[in-house]
Short mmCIF file of C-alpha atoms and ligand atoms in Angstrom, two decimals:
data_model
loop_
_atom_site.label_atom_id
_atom_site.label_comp_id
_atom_site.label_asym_id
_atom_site.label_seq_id
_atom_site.Cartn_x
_atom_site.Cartn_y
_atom_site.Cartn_z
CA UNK H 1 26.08 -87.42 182.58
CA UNK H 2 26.41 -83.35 182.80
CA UNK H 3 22.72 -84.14 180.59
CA UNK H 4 20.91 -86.25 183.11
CA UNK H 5 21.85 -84.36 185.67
CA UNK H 6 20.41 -80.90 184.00
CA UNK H 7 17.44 -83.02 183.03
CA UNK H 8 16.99 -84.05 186.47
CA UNK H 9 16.99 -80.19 187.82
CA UNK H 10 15.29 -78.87 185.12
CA UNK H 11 11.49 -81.42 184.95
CA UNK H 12 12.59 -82.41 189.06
CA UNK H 13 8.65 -82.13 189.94
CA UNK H 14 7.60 -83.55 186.75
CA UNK H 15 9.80 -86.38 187.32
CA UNK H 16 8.57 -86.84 190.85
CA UNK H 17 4.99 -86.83 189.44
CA UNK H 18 5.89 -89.23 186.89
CA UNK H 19 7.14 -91.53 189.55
CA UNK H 20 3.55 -90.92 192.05
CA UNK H 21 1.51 -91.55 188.73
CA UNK H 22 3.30 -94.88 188.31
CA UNK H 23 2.06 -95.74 191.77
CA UNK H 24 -1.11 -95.00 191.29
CA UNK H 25 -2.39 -94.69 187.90
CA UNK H 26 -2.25 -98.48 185.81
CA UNK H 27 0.92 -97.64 183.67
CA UNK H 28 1.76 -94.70 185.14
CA UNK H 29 1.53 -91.93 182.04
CA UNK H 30 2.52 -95.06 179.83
CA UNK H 31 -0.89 -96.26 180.39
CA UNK H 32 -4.20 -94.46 179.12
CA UNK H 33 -2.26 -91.50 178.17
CA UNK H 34 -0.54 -91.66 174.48
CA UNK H 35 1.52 -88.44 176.20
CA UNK H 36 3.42 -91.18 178.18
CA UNK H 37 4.85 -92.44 174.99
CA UNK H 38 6.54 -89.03 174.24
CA UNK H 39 10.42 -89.11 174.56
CA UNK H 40 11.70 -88.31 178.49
CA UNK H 41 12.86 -84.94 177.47
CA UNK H 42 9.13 -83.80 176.39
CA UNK H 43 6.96 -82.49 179.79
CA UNK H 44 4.07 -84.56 180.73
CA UNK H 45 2.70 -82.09 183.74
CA UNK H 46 1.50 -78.59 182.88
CA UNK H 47 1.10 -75.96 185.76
CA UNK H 48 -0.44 -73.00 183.42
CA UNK H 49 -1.38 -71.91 180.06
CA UNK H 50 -1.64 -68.44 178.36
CA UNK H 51 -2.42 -67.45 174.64
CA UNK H 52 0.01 -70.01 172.32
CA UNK H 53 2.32 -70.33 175.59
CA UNK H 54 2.39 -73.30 178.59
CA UNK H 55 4.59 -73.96 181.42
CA UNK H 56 5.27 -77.16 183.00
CA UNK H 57 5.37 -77.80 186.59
CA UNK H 58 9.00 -77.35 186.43
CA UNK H 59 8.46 -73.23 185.53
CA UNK H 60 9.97 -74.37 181.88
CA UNK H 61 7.98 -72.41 179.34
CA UNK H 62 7.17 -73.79 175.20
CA UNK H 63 4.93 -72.74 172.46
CA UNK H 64 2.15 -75.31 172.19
CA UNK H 65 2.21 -76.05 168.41
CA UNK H 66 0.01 -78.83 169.45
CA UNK H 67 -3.11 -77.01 170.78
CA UNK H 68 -3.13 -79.44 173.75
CA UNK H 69 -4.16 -81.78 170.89
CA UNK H 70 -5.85 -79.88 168.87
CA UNK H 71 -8.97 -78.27 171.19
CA UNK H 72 -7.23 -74.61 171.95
CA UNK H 73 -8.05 -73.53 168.16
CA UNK H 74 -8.17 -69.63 170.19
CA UNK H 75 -5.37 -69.90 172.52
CA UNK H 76 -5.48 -70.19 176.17
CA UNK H 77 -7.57 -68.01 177.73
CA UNK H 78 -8.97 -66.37 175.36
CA UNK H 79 -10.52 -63.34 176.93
CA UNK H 80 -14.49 -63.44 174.89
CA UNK H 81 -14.33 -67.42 175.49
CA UNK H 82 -13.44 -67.34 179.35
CA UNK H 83 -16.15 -64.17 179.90
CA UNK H 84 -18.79 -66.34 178.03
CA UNK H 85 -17.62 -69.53 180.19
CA UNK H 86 -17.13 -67.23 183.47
CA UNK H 87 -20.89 -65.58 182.48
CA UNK H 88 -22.86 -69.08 182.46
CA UNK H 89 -20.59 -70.38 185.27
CA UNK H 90 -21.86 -67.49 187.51
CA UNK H 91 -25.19 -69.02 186.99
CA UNK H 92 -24.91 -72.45 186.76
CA UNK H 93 -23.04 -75.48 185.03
CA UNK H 94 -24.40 -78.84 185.52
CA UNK H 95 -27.95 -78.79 186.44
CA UNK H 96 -31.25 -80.45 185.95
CA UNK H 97 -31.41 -79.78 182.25
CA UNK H 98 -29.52 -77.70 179.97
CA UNK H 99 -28.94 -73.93 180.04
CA UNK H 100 -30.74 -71.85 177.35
CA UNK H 101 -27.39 -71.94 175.66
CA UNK H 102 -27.82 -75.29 174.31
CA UNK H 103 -30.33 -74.16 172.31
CA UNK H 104 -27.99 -71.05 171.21
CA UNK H 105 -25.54 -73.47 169.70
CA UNK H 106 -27.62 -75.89 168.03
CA UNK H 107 -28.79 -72.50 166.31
CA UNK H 108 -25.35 -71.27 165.49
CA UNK H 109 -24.36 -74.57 164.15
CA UNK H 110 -27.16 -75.00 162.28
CA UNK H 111 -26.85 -71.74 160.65
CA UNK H 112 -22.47 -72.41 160.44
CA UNK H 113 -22.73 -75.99 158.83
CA UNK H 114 -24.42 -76.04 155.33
CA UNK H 115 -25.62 -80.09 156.14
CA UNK H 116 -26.41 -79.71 159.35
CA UNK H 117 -30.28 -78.96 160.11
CA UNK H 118 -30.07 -80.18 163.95
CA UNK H 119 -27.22 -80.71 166.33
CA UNK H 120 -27.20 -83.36 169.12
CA UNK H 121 -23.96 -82.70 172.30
CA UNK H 122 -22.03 -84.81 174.27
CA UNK H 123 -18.47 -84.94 175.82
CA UNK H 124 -15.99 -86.35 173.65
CA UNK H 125 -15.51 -86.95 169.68
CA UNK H 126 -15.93 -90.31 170.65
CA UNK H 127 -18.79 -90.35 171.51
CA UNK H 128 -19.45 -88.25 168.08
CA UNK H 129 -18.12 -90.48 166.10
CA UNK H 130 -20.12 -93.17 167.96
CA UNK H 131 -23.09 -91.62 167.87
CA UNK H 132 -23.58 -90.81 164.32
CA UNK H 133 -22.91 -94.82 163.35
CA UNK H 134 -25.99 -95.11 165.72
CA UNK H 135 -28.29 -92.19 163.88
CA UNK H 136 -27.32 -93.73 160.59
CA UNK H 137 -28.21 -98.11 161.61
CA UNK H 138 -31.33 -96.51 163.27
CA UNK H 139 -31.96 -94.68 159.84
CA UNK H 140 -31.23 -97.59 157.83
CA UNK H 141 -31.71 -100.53 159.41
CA UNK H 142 -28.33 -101.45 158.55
CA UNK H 143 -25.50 -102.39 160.53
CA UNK H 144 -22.41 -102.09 158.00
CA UNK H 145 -19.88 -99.20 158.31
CA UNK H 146 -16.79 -98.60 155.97
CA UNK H 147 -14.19 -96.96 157.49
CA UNK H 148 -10.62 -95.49 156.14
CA UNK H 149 -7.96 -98.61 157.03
CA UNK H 150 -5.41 -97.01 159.74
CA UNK H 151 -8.30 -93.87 160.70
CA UNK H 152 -8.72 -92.86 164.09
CA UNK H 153 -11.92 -92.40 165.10
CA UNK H 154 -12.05 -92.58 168.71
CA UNK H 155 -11.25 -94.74 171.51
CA UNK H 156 -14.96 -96.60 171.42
CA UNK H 157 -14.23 -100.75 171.08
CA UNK H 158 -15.04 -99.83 167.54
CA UNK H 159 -12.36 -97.52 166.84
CA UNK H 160 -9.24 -98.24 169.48
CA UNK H 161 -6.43 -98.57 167.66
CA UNK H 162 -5.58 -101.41 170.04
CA UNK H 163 -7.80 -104.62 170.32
CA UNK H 164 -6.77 -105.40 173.74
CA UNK H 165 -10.05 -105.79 175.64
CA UNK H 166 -12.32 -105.14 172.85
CA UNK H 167 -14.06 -108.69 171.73
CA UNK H 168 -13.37 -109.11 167.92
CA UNK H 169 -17.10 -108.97 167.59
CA UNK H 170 -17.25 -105.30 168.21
CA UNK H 171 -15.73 -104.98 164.57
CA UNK H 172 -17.32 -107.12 162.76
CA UNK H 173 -19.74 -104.60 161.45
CA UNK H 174 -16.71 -102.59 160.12
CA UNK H 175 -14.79 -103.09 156.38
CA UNK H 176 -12.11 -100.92 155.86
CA UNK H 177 -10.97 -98.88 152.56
CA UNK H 178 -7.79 -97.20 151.59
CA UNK H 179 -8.62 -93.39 152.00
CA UNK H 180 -8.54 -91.50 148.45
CA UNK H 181 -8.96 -94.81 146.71
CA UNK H 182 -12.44 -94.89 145.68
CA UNK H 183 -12.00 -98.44 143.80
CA UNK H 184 -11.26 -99.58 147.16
CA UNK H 185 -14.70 -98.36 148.57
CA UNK H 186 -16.02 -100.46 145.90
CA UNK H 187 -14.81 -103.54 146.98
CA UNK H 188 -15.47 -102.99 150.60
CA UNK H 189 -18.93 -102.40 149.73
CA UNK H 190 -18.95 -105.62 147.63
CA UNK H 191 -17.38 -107.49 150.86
CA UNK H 192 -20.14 -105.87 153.03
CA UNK H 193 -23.09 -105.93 151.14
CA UNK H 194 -24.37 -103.15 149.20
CA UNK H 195 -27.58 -104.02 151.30
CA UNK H 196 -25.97 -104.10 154.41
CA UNK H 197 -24.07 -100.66 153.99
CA UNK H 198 -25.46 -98.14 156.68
CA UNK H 199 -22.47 -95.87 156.40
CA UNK H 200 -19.35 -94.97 155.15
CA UNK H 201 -16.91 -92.58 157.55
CA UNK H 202 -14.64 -90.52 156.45
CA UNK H 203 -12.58 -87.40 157.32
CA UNK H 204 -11.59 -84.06 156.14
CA UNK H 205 -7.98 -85.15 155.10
CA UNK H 206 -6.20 -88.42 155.28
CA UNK H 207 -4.53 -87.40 159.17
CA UNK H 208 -3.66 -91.09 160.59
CA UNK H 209 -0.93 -90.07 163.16
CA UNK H 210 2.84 -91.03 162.62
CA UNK H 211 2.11 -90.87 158.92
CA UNK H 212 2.03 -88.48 155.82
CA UNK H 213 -0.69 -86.75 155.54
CA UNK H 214 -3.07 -86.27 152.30
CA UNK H 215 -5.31 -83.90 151.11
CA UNK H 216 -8.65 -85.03 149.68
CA UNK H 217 -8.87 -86.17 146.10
CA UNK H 218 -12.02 -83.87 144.99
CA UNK H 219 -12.92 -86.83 143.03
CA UNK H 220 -12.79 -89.25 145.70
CA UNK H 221 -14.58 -86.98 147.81
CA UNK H 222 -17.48 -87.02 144.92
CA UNK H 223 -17.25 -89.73 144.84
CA UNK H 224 -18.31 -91.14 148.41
CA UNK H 225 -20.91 -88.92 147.89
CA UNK H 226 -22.68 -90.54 144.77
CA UNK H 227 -21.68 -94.00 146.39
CA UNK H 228 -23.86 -92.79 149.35
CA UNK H 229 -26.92 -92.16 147.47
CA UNK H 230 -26.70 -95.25 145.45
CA UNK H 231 -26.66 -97.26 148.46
CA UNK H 232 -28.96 -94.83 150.09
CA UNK H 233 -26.71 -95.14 153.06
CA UNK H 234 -24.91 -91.97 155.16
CA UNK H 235 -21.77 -90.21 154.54
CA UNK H 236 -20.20 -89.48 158.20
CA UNK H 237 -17.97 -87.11 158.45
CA UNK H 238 -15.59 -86.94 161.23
CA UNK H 239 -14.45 -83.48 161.88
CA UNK H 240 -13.55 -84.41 165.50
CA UNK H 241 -9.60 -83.09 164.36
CA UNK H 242 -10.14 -80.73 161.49
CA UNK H 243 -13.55 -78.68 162.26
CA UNK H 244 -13.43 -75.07 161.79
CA UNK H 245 -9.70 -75.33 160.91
CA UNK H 246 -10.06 -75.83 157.16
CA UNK H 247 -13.31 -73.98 157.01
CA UNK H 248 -15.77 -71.77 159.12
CA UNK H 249 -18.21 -74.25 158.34
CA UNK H 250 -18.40 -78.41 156.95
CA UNK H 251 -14.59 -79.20 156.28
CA UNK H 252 -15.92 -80.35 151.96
CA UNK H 253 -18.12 -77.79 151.57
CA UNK H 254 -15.34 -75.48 149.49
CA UNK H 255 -15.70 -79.09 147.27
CA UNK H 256 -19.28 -78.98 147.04
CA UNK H 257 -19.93 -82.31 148.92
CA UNK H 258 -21.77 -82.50 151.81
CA UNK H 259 -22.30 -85.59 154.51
CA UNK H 260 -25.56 -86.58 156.01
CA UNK H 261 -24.30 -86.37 159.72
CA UNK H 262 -20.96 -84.94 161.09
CA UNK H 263 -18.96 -85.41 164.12
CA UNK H 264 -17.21 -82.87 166.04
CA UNK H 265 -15.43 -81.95 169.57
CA UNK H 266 -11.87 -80.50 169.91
CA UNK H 267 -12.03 -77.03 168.55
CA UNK H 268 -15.84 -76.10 169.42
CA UNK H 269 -15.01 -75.20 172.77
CA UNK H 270 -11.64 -73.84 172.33
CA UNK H 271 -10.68 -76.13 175.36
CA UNK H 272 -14.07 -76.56 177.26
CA UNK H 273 -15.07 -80.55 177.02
CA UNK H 274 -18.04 -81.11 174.10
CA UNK H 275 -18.59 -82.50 171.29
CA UNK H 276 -21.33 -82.79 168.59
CA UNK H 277 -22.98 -84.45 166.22
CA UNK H 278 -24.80 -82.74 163.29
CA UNK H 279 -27.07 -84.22 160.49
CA UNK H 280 -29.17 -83.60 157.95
CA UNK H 281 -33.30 -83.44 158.48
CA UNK H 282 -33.80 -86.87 157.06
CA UNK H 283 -31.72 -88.30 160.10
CA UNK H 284 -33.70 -86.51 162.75
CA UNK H 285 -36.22 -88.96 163.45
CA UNK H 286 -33.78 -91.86 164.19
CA UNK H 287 -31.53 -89.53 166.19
CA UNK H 288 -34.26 -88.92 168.62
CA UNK H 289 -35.03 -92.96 168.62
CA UNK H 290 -31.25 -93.67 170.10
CA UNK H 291 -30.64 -94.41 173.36
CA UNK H 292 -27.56 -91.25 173.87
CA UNK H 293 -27.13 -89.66 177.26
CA UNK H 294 -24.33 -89.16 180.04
CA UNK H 295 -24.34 -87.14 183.20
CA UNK H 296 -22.11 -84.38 182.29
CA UNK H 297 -23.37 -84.02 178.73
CA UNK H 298 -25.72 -81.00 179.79
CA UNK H 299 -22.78 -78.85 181.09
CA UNK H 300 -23.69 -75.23 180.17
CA UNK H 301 -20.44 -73.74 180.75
CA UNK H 302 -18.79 -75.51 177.86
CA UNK H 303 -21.90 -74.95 175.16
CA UNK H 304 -21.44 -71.09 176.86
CA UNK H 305 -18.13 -71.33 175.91
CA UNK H 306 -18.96 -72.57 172.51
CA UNK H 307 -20.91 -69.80 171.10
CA UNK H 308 -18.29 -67.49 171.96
CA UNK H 309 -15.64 -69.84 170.33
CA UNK H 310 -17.73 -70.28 167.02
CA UNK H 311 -18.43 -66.17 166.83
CA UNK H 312 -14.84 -65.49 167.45
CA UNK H 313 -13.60 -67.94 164.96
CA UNK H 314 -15.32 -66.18 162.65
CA UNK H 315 -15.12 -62.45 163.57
CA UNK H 316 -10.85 -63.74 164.26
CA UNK H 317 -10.93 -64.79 160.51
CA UNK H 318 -9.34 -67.68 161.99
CA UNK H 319 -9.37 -69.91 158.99
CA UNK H 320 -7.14 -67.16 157.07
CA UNK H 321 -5.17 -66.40 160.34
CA UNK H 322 -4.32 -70.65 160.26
CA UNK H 323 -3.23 -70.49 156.59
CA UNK H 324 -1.12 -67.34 157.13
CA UNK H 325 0.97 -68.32 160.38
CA UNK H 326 0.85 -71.79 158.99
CA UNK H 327 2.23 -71.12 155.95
CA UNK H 328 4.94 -68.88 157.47
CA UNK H 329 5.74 -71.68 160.29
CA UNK H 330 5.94 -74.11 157.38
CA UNK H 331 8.96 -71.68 155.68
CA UNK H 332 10.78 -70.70 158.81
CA UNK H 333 10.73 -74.93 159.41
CA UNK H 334 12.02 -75.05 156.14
CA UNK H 335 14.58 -72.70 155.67
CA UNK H 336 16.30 -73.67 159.23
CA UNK H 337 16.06 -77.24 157.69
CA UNK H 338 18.28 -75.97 154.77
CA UNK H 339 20.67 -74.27 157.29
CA UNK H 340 21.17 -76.83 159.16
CA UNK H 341 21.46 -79.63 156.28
CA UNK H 342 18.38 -81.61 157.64
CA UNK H 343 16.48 -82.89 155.29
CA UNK H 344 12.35 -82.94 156.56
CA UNK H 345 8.72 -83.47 155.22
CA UNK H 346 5.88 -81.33 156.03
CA UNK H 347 2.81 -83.06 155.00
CA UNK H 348 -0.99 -82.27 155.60
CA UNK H 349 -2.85 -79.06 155.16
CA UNK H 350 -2.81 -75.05 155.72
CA UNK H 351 -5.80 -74.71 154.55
CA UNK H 352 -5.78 -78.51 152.44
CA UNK H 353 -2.79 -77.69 150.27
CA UNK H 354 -0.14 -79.52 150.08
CA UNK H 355 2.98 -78.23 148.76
CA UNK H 356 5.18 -80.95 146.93
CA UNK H 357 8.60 -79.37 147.76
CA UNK H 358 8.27 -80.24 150.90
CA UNK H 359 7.63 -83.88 152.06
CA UNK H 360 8.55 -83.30 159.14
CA UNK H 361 5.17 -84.87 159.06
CA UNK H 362 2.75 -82.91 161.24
CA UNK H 363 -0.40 -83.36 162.96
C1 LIG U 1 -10.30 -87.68 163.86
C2 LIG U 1 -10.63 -88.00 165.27
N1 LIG U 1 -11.81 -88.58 165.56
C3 LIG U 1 -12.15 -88.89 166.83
C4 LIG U 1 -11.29 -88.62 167.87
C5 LIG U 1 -11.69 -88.99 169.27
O1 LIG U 1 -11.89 -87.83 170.03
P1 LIG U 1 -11.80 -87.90 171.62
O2 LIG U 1 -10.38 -88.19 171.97
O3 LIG U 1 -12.27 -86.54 172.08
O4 LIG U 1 -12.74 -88.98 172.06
C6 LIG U 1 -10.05 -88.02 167.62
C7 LIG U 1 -9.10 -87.73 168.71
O5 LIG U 1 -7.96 -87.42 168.52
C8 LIG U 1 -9.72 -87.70 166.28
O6 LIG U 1 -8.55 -87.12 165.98
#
């Protein structure tokens, strides 16, 4: 009881926002936010945010290990990202047509990404992810995909992980493998048609949430890459969760393997909503031949805030930085494991290495 009731007075506005949101939003947080699923104690209603720090609407203050999913690679408010973003807001944010800035990033990710020889933006790694299936069936003229069984890839009727309200149809262009299994691949590209095969997605690491994680096999990542060219098809990558946190630059390139298009969002913006897709010369042509637009997908202030995010990842060192405090967050996690006689797993990468002493899964 003495617990409910300090519950109650200590998340008393989120609790009353909780309750509103039921009201009012289908599901409440339940719904279309995967936050809602979160146990009671964890705060679903943020006030503020500063450097690794947020507080709730309740005052209550945490250390957001999470990156608010992943997209504040730089911390909150970070000082060269907000003047960039307060610089081009000053001016202008949506308008006609894009800001010269647009053209800046394309540039700096051209120049950042060894594959990448043009960059296309939208909103959301969705629509990434989306986006380069379309460059690489225009390419083609191919409608298979292969996909990583249990991947998340978006929210798109061809990635949800749940097939309420998506007609079975909208996968039937999809056969799955079993990431870091390449004799899988092989059969799904039996089961599709080597003919048919437009593309095969991938990611950086195996990262399917509420799971272990797992580092790349090099050999498996090779080994896409030959499949690829046999079946002259694309290899997507979708660096929507790990871009720029393995690498300043494509997540397999310290492998030597290179996709034809990539997909990105998150951390480009350090918080700022974009996303996008990057590809090889060869796919140029068909990406100007898709159909690709939305209304917000001009926004200057987030491309504005996207140069400065890219130059300060690298002038930051932020890849080393990641690996350092990762590796020392990993320990201290560790160690009060041991002192407290809790066994855990930590699984997935600092930096793609994955120590086998230690098996809390993270994200
Ligand atoms: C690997 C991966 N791809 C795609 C997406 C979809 O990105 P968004 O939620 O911005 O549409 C996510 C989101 O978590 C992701 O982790």
């Amino acid at each position: 009881m003495a617990d409910i009731a300090h519950r109650e007075k200590v998340r008393a506005l989120d609790l009353d926002l909780r309750r509103r949101a039921a009201a009012v939003i289908p599901g409440g947080m339940y719904g279309h936010m995967t936050v809602g699923r979160l146990p009671d104690e964890y705060p679903q209603f943020y006030d503020r945010s500063e450097g690794a720090h947020v507080w709730d609407v309740d005052g209550n203050e945490y250390v957001d290990f999470m990156c608010s999913f992943g997209p504040m690679i730089l911390g909150y408010r970070h000082t060269r990202v907000e003047a960039a973003a307060a610089s081009q807001a000053a001016r202008g944010d949506t308008q006609p047509g894009p800001a010269p800035c647009m053209v800046e990033l394309a540039e700096l990710l051209v120049e950042r990404v060894a594959h990448a020889d043009w960059a296309l933006f939208a909103k959301n790694g969705s629509d990434a992810t989306t986006t380069s299936l379309m460059v690489a069936r225009a390419e083609t003229g191919r409608n298979k995909v292969l996909a990583a069984a249990g991947a998340y890839h978006g929210a798109a009727p061809w990635a949800t992980l749940r097939m309420d309200g998506v007609a079975p149809e909208e996968r039937a262009n999809l056969h799955y493998y079993e990431y870091n299994d390449a004799a899988s691949v092989e059969r799904a590209i039996d089961e599709a048609g080597a003919d048919n095969v437009a593309a095969i997605i991938t990611s950086p690491f195996k990262h399917d949430a509420g799971f272990d994680q797992e580092d790349v096999d090099p050999a498996f990542a090779r080994r896409l890459r030959e499949l690829c060219d046999e079946l002259d098809a694309a290899l997507v990558m979708d660096e929507v969760r790990a871009g720029f946190r393995l690498n300043h630059g494509g997540s397999w390139e310290r492998l030597g393997v290179e996709p034809d298009l990539s997909a990105w969002s998150k951390a480009i913006a350090n918080g700022y909503p974009l996303a996008a897709v990057l590809g090889r010369g060869r796919y140029a042509e068909a990406a100007t031949r898709i159909f690709v637009t939305g209304s917000f997908w001009f926004q200057a202030v987030p491309m504005a805030a996207a140069v400065a995010t890219i130059h300060a990842l690298r002038d930051e060192d932020a890849v080393a930085t990641m690996e350092r405090v990762g590796n020392r967050l990993r320990d201290e996690f560790d160690r009060l494991a041991e002192d407290i006689g809790v066994e855990i797993r930590q699984t997935g990468p600092v930096r793609c290495r994955i120590s086998a002493s230690r098996t809390t899964t993270s994200t």
